[in-house]
Coordinates of C-alpha atoms in Angstrom, one line a residue:
X11 CA -11.7 4.3 -46.1
X12 CA -8.5 2.8 -44.7
X13 CA -7.0 -0.1 -46.7
X14 CA -7.7 -3.6 -45.4
X15 CA -4.8 -5.4 -43.8
X16 CA -3.3 -8.3 -45.7
X17 CA -2.6 -11.7 -44.1
X18 CA 1.1 -11.1 -44.1
X19 CA 0.6 -7.7 -42.4
X20 CA -1.5 -9.2 -39.7
X21 CA 1.1 -12.0 -39.1
X22 CA 3.9 -9.4 -38.9
X23 CA 2.0 -7.3 -36.3
X24 CA 1.1 -10.3 -34.2
X25 CA 4.8 -11.4 -34.3
X26 CA 5.9 -8.0 -33.1
X27 CA 3.4 -8.0 -30.3
X28 CA 4.6 -11.4 -29.1
X29 CA 8.2 -10.3 -29.2
X30 CA 7.3 -7.2 -27.3
X31 CA 5.5 -9.2 -24.7
X32 CA 8.4 -11.7 -24.4
X33 CA 10.9 -8.9 -23.9
X34 CA 8.7 -7.4 -21.2
X35 CA 8.2 -10.7 -19.4
X36 CA 12.0 -11.4 -19.5
X37 CA 12.6 -9.0 -16.7
X38 CA 9.7 -10.1 -14.6
X39 CA 10.5 -13.8 -13.7
X40 CA 8.4 -15.5 -11.0
X41 CA 10.3 -16.2 -7.8
X42 CA 9.6 -20.0 -8.1
X43 CA 11.1 -20.1 -11.6
X44 CA 14.1 -17.9 -11.0
X45 CA 17.6 -19.6 -11.4
X46 CA 18.6 -18.6 -7.9
X47 CA 15.5 -20.5 -6.5
X48 CA 15.5 -23.7 -8.6
X49 CA 15.6 -27.1 -7.0
X50 CA 19.1 -28.6 -6.4
X51 CA 19.9 -32.1 -5.3
X52 CA 23.2 -32.5 -3.4
X53 CA 25.6 -35.0 -5.0
X54 CA 26.9 -36.2 -1.6
X55 CA 23.8 -36.4 0.8
X56 CA 21.2 -36.7 -2.0
X57 CA 18.9 -34.2 -0.4
X58 CA 16.8 -31.7 -2.4
X59 CA 17.0 -28.0 -1.6
X60 CA 17.2 -24.6 -3.1
X61 CA 20.1 -23.7 -5.4
X62 CA 23.0 -22.9 -3.1
X63 CA 26.8 -22.5 -3.2
X64 CA 27.2 -25.0 -0.4
X65 CA 24.8 -27.8 0.7
X66 CA 22.6 -26.7 3.6
X67 CA 22.9 -30.1 5.3
X68 CA 26.5 -31.3 4.6
X69 CA 28.3 -28.1 3.4
X70 CA 29.7 -29.8 0.3
X71 CA 30.4 -28.0 -3.0
X72 CA 28.6 -29.3 -6.1
X73 CA 30.6 -30.3 -9.2
X74 CA 28.3 -28.4 -11.5
X75 CA 27.2 -25.1 -9.9
X76 CA 24.3 -23.2 -11.4
X77 CA 24.5 -19.5 -12.0
X78 CA 22.0 -17.6 -9.9
X79 CA 21.4 -15.0 -12.7
X80 CA 21.4 -16.8 -16.1
X81 CA 21.0 -20.4 -14.9
X82 CA 23.8 -21.8 -16.9
X83 CA 26.2 -24.6 -15.7
X84 CA 28.7 -24.3 -18.6
X85 CA 30.4 -21.1 -19.8
X86 CA 31.0 -21.1 -23.6
X87 CA 33.6 -19.1 -25.4
X88 CA 32.4 -15.5 -24.9
X89 CA 33.9 -12.0 -24.7
X90 CA 31.7 -11.1 -21.7
X91 CA 33.7 -13.1 -19.3
X92 CA 35.7 -11.3 -16.7
X93 CA 38.2 -14.2 -16.6
X94 CA 39.2 -14.9 -20.2
X95 CA 39.3 -18.5 -21.4
X96 CA 39.8 -18.5 -25.2
X97 CA 38.9 -21.7 -26.9
X98 CA 38.0 -23.5 -23.7
X99 CA 34.5 -24.3 -22.3
X100 CA 34.7 -23.9 -18.5
X101 CA 32.5 -25.8 -15.9
X102 CA 32.6 -26.2 -12.2
X103 CA 34.6 -23.8 -10.0
X104 CA 36.3 -22.4 -13.1
X105 CA 33.0 -20.9 -14.2
X106 CA 32.2 -19.3 -10.8
X107 CA 32.8 -15.6 -10.1
X108 CA 31.1 -14.8 -6.8
X109 CA 28.5 -15.8 -4.2
X110 CA 25.4 -13.8 -3.7
X111 CA 24.8 -12.6 -0.1
X112 CA 21.1 -12.7 -0.5
X113 CA 20.2 -16.0 -2.2
X114 CA 23.4 -17.8 -1.2
X115 CA 24.0 -19.1 -4.7
X116 CA 26.9 -19.0 -7.2
X117 CA 27.1 -16.3 -9.8
X118 CA 29.1 -17.0 -13.0
X119 CA 32.1 -14.9 -14.0
X120 CA 30.1 -13.1 -16.8
X121 CA 30.4 -9.4 -16.6
X122 CA 26.7 -8.9 -17.0
X123 CA 25.7 -11.4 -14.2
X124 CA 28.3 -10.0 -11.8
X125 CA 27.2 -6.4 -12.3
X126 CA 23.4 -6.9 -12.2
X127 CA 22.5 -9.9 -10.0
X128 CA 23.2 -8.3 -6.6
X129 CA 20.9 -5.3 -7.4
X130 CA 18.1 -7.4 -9.0
X131 CA 18.2 -10.5 -6.8
X132 CA 14.5 -11.5 -6.1
X133 CA 15.4 -12.9 -2.6
X134 CA 16.9 -9.7 -1.2
X135 CA 14.3 -9.4 1.6
X136 CA 12.9 -12.9 1.3
X137 CA 11.8 -13.4 4.9
X138 CA 8.9 -15.8 5.5
X139 CA 5.8 -14.0 6.6
X140 CA 4.9 -16.9 8.9
X141 CA 8.1 -18.1 10.6
X142 CA 10.2 -15.0 9.8
X143 CA 13.1 -17.1 8.6
X144 CA 15.5 -15.8 5.9
X145 CA 17.2 -17.8 3.1
X146 CA 20.2 -18.6 5.3
X147 CA 18.0 -20.1 8.1
X148 CA 16.4 -22.9 6.2
X149 CA 17.2 -25.2 3.3
X150 CA 14.0 -25.0 1.3
X151 CA 12.9 -22.9 -1.6
X152 CA 11.1 -19.5 -1.4
X153 CA 7.6 -18.8 -2.8
X154 CA 5.2 -16.0 -2.9
X155 CA 1.6 -16.2 -1.7
X156 CA -0.8 -16.0 -4.6
X157 CA -3.1 -13.7 -2.6
X158 CA -1.1 -11.3 -0.5
X159 CA 2.2 -11.6 -2.5
X160 CA 4.3 -12.1 0.7
X161 CA 7.3 -14.4 0.8
X162 CA 6.7 -17.9 2.1
X163 CA 9.1 -20.7 2.9
X164 CA 8.5 -24.3 1.6
X165 CA 7.2 -25.4 5.0
X166 CA 4.5 -22.8 5.4
X167 CA 3.3 -22.1 1.9
X168 CA 0.2 -24.3 1.8
X169 CA -0.9 -23.6 5.4
X170 CA -0.6 -19.9 4.9
X171 CA -2.4 -19.8 1.6
X172 CA -5.3 -21.9 3.0
X173 CA -5.9 -19.3 5.7
X174 CA -4.9 -16.1 3.8
X175 CA -8.4 -15.1 2.6
X176 CA -9.6 -14.2 6.1
X177 CA -10.6 -10.6 7.0
X178 CA -9.4 -9.2 10.3
X179 CA -13.0 -8.2 11.0
X180 CA -16.4 -9.8 11.8
X181 CA -18.2 -8.2 8.8
X182 CA -17.5 -7.3 5.2
X183 CA -18.1 -3.6 5.8
X184 CA -15.6 -0.8 4.9
X185 CA -13.1 0.0 7.6
X186 CA -13.9 3.7 7.3
X187 CA -17.7 3.7 6.9
X188 CA -20.7 1.4 7.3
X189 CA -21.1 0.5 3.6
X190 CA -20.2 -2.9 2.1
X191 CA -16.5 -3.1 1.1
X192 CA -16.3 -3.9 -2.6
X193 CA -12.5 -3.9 -2.7
X194 CA -10.4 -6.1 -0.5
X195 CA -6.7 -5.9 0.4
X196 CA -5.3 -9.3 1.0
X197 CA -2.2 -7.9 2.6
X198 CA -4.0 -5.8 5.2
X199 CA -7.0 -8.1 5.4
X200 CA -9.4 -5.2 5.1
X201 CA -12.3 -4.1 2.9
X202 CA -12.9 -0.7 1.4
X203 CA -15.8 0.9 -0.5
X204 CA -15.5 2.7 -3.8
X205 CA -15.0 6.1 -2.1
X206 CA -12.5 5.1 0.5
X207 CA -10.5 2.8 -1.9
X208 CA -9.2 6.0 -3.6
X209 CA -5.9 7.2 -2.2
X210 CA -4.1 10.4 -2.5
X211 CA -0.7 8.8 -1.7
X212 CA -0.8 5.8 -4.1
X213 CA -1.7 6.5 -7.7
X214 CA -4.0 4.1 -9.5
X215 CA -2.6 2.8 -12.8
X216 CA -4.9 2.7 -15.8
X217 CA -6.8 -0.6 -16.3
X218 CA -5.9 -1.9 -12.8
X219 CA -7.7 -2.1 -9.5
X220 CA -7.2 0.8 -7.0
X221 CA -4.3 0.3 -4.6
X222 CA -4.8 -0.2 -0.9
X223 CA -4.8 3.3 0.8
X224 CA -3.0 1.7 3.8
X225 CA -0.1 -0.3 2.2
X226 CA -0.3 0.4 -1.6
X227 CA -0.9 -3.3 -2.5
X228 CA -3.2 -3.8 -5.4
X229 CA -6.7 -4.6 -4.2
X230 CA -9.2 -7.2 -5.6
X231 CA -12.9 -7.2 -5.8
X232 CA -14.5 -9.0 -2.9
X233 CA -17.0 -10.8 -5.0
X234 CA -14.2 -12.5 -7.0
X235 CA -12.6 -13.9 -3.8
X236 CA -13.5 -16.5 -1.2
X237 CA -13.1 -14.1 1.6
X238 CA -14.3 -15.1 5.1
X239 CA -14.6 -13.1 8.3
X240 CA -13.2 -13.9 11.7
X241 CA -15.3 -16.0 14.1
X242 CA -14.7 -15.6 17.8
X243 CA -15.6 -18.4 20.2
X244 CA -16.0 -17.8 23.9
X245 CA -14.4 -20.4 26.1
X246 CA -14.3 -20.3 29.9
X247 CA -11.2 -21.1 31.8
X248 CA -12.5 -24.5 32.9
X249 CA -12.9 -25.6 29.2
X250 CA -9.4 -24.5 28.4
X251 CA -8.0 -26.5 31.3
X252 CA -10.1 -29.5 30.2
X253 CA -8.6 -29.4 26.6
X254 CA -5.1 -29.3 28.1
X255 CA -5.6 -32.1 30.6
X256 CA -4.5 -35.6 29.6
X257 CA -6.3 -37.7 32.3
X258 CA -9.9 -38.8 31.8
X259 CA -10.9 -38.3 35.5
X260 CA -9.6 -34.7 35.5
X261 CA -11.5 -34.0 32.3
X262 CA -14.8 -35.2 33.8
X263 CA -14.3 -33.2 37.0
X264 CA -13.5 -30.0 35.1
X265 CA -16.5 -30.6 32.8
X266 CA -18.8 -30.9 35.9
X267 CA -17.4 -27.7 37.3
X268 CA -18.0 -25.9 34.0
X269 CA -21.6 -27.2 33.9
X270 CA -22.2 -26.1 37.5
X271 CA -20.9 -22.6 36.9
X272 CA -23.1 -22.3 33.8
X273 CA -26.2 -23.4 35.7
X274 CA -25.5 -20.9 38.5
X275 CA -24.9 -18.1 36.0
X276 CA -28.1 -18.9 34.1
X277 CA -30.3 -19.2 37.3
X278 CA -28.9 -15.8 38.5
X279 CA -29.7 -14.1 35.3
X280 CA -33.2 -15.6 35.3
X281 CA -33.9 -14.3 38.9
X282 CA -32.7 -10.8 37.9
X283 CA -35.1 -10.7 35.0
X284 CA -38.1 -11.9 37.1
X285 CA -37.4 -9.3 39.8

């Protein structure tokens, strides 16, 4: 029989588990909480925007720049600094070492930040999936869609996420067969059954859902989502013209034409059935 664990032993094991989890989560910071993507208010024009080296609206430099890697605004006495300042705490432009080409934010003169931020910048390919704008083309922050994990700008994040759970098909059937799709890829907007969800290209990690055989994104079970299918509406050319018309008289005339064409079509089909 193994010995029972004491209370101190259980506390020590739980503390080690928490420390291990915190070290693992330290390298996986969400895009919205990363220092290069925090909210910054310009001191000159008082407009809120993403953390930048220069204001997007008035191009002014801030008095207290924020490091895009570590998030600090003041450099203490440290041996890691590329520019030595013994006995002096540096702020402002004295703390700055470079500007990131991807997130357009300052990086402090710490050796670790200068050597690691450019390779690990989370906004390297942060083009909005809706408007296709990069970080340099708009002043807002960058977010990720909680369903398809694509980048979104601040203007399109709510509109995209409201319409993201829509399949590019009229049914919930698997794209490869006629069975019900139990796994849905929110990036490809497609459903897969248990057999066709298995891929030879992308390996499935233990304890996780199978990856999409098309793009490799992790799939989710369809029953856990609020997925909806596409609905196609048939509109005649007269109805489209009526919706674009501004005058009331033109709308009434076009509506009468639309009704006349419908009656003629219905009467013709009826005559063909009778004959």
